[in-house]
mmCIF file of C-alpha atoms in Angstrom:
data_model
loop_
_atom_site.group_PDB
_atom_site.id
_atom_site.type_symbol
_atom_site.label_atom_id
_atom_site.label_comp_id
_atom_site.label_asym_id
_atom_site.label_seq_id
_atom_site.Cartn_x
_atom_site.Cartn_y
_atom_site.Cartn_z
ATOM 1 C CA UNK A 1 71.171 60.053 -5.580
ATOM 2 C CA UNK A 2 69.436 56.858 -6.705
ATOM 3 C CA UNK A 3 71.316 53.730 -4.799
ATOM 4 C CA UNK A 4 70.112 50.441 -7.199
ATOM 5 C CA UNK A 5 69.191 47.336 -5.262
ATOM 6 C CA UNK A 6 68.210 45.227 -7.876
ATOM 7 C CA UNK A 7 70.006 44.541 -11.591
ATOM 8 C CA UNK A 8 67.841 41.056 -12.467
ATOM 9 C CA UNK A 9 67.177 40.939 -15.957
ATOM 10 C CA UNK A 10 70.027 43.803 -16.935
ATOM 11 C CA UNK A 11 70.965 42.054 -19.883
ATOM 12 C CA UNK A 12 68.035 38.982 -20.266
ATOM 13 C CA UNK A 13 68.078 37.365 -23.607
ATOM 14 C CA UNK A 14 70.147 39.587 -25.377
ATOM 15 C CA UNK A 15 71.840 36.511 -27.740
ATOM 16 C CA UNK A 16 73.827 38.948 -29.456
ATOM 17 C CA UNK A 17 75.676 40.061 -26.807
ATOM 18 C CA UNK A 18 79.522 39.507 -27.045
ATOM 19 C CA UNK A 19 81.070 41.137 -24.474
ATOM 20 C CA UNK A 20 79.768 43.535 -21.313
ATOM 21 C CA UNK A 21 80.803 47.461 -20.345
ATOM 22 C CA UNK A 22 82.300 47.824 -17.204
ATOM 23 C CA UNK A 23 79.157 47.922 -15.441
ATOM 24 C CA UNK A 24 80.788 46.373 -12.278
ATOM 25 C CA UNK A 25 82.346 50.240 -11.787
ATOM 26 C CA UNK A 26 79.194 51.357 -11.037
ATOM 27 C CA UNK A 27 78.575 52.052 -6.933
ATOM 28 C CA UNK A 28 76.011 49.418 -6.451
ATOM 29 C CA UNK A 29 76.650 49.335 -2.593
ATOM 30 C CA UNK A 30 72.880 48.577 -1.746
ATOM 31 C CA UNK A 31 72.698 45.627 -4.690
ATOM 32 C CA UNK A 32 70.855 43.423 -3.111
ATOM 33 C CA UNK A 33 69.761 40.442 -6.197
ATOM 34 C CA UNK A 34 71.701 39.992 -9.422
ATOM 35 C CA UNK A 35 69.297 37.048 -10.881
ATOM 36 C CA UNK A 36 69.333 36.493 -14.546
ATOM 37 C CA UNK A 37 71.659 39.237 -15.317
ATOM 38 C CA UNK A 38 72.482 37.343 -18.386
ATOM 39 C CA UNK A 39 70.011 34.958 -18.954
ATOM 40 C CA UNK A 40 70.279 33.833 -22.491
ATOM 41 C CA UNK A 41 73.056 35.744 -23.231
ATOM 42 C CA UNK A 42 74.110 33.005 -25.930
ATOM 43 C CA UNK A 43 77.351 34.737 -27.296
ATOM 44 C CA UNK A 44 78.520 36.048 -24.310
ATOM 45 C CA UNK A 45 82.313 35.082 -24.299
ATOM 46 C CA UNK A 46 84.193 37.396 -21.679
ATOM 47 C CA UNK A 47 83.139 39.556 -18.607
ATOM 48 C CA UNK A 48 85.034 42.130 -17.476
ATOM 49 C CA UNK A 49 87.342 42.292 -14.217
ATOM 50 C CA UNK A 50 84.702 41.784 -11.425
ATOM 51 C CA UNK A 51 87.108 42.183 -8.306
ATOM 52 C CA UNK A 52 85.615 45.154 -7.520
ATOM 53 C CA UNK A 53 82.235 44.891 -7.905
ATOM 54 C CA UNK A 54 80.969 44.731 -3.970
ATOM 55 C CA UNK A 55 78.396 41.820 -3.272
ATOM 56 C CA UNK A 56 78.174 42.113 0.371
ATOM 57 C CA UNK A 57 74.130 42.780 0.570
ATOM 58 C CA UNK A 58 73.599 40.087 -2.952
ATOM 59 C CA UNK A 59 71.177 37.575 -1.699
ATOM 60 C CA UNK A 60 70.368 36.322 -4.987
ATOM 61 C CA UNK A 61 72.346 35.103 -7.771
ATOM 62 C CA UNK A 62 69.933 32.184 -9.255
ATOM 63 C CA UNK A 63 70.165 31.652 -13.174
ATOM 64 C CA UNK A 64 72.806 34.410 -13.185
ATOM 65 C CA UNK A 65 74.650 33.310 -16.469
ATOM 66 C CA UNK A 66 72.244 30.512 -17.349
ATOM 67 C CA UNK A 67 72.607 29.151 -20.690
ATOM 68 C CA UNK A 68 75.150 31.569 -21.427
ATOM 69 C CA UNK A 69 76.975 28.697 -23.614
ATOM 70 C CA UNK A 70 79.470 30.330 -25.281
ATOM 71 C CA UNK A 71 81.095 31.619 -22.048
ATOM 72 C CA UNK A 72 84.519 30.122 -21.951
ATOM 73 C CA UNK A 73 86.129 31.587 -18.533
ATOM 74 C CA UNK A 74 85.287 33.796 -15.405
ATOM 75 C CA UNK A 75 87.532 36.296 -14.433
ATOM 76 C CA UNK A 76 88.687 35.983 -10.469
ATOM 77 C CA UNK A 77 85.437 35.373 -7.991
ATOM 78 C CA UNK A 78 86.949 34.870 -5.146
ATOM 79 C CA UNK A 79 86.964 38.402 -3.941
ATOM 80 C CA UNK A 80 83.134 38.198 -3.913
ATOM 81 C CA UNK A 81 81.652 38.603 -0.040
ATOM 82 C CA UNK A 82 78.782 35.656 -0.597
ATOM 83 C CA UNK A 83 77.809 35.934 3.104
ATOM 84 C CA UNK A 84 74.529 36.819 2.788
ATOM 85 C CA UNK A 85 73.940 34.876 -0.715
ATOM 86 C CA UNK A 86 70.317 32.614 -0.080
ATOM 87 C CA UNK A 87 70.041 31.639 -3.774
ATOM 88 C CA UNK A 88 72.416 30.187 -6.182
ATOM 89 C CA UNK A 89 69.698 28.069 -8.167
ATOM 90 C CA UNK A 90 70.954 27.696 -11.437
ATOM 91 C CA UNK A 91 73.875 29.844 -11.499
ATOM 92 C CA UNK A 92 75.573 28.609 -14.296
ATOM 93 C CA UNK A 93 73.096 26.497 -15.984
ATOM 94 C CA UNK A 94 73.863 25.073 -18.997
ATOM 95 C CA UNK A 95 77.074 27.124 -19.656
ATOM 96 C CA UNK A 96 78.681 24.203 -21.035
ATOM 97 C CA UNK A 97 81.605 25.922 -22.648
ATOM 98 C CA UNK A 98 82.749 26.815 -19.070
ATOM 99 C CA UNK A 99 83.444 23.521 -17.601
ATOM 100 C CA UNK A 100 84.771 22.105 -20.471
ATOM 101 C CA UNK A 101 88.020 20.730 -20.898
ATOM 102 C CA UNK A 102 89.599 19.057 -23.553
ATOM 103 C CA UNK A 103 88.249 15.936 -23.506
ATOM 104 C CA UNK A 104 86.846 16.110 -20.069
ATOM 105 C CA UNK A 105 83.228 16.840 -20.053
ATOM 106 C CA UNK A 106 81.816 18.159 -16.518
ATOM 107 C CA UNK A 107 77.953 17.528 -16.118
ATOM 108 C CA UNK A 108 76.015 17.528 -12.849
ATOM 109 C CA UNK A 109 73.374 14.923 -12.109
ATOM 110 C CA UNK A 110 70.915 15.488 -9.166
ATOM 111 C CA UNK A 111 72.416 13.174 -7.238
ATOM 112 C CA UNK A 112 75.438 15.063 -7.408
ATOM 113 C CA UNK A 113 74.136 18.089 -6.583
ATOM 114 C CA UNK A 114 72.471 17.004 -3.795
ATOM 115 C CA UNK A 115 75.679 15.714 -2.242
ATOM 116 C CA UNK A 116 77.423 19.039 -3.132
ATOM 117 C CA UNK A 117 74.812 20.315 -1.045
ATOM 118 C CA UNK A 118 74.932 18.193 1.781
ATOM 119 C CA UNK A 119 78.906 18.763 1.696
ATOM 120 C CA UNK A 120 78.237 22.365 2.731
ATOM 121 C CA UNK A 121 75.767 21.215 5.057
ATOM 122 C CA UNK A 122 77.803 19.359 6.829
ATOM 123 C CA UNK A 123 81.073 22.021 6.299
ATOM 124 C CA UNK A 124 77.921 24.554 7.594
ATOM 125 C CA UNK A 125 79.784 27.027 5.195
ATOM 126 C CA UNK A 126 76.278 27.907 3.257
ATOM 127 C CA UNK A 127 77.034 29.381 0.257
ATOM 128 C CA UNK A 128 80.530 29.978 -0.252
ATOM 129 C CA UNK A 129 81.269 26.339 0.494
ATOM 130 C CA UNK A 130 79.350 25.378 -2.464
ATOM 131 C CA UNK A 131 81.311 27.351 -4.245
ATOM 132 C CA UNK A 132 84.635 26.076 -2.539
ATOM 133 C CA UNK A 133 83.473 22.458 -2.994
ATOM 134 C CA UNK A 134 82.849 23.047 -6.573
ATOM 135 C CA UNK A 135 86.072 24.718 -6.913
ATOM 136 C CA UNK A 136 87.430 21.276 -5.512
ATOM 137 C CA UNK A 137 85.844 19.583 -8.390
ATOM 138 C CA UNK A 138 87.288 21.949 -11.162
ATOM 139 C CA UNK A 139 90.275 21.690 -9.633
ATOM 140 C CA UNK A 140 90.766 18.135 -10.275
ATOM 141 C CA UNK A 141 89.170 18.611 -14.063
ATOM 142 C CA UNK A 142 92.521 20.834 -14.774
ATOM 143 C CA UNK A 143 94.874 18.143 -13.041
ATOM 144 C CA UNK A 144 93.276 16.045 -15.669
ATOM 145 C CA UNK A 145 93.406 18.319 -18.342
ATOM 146 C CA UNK A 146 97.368 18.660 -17.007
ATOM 147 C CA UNK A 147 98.178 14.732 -17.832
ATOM 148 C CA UNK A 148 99.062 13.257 -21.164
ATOM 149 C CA UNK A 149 96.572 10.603 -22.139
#
């Protein structure tokens, strides 16, 4: 049987895309680079349950969901195995919808990103402390979202 290693460009530019099948059923055990999955996926609004999906070989998940701006919410990551992950340029690029919070807007500057960066440098997590660092930040967007202003 044919064992897929790479998905990049599975669903590139297709604006009219709302929601996506189940693909993460699929035995992808040998995936190794998921870049630009959804690049310019403008309407995409949900994903399905990802838990299962197995990333342990994914080395590459650069401009995964970029400027997929109508996303609102990601279902559950944390289950992902990022150990081997080199690339996470651009990730989720200009997904604005994402990060937003009522009246909270997140942006990153490059002087934020490059302390992000050094953070997990310094942690020497690689990339699941970005992720975990990030998830630091988001964290306290909801406690803000939380108080009454």
């Amino acid at each position: 049987s044919y064992k897929v290693s790479k998905i990049n460009h599975l669903f590139y530019n297709c604006s009219s895309l709302e929601s996506v099948p189940n693909i993460f059923l699929w035995n992808m055990t040998n995936l190794k680079e998921m870049k630009e999955i959804f690049y310019g996926c403008l309407n995409l609004k949900t994903l399905p349950n990802l838990n299962n999906f197995d990333t342990s070989n994914v080395t590459d998940f650069s401009n995964m969901f970029y400027n997929c701006s109508s996303l609102k919410s990601l279902p559950d990551l944390s289950k992902w195995n990022t150990d081997n992950v080199t690339n996470l340029n651009a990730m989720f690029y200009g997904c604005k919808k994402l990060l937003k919070l009522d009246h909270v807007e997140l942006e990153f500057e490059k002087d934020a990103l490059e302390a992000i960066v050094d953070k997990a440098m310094e942690r020497k997590t690689g990339a699941r402390g970005l992720r975990s660092i990030v998830e630091e930040i988001i964290k306290v967007m909801e406690q803000i979202k939380e108080k009454k202003f």
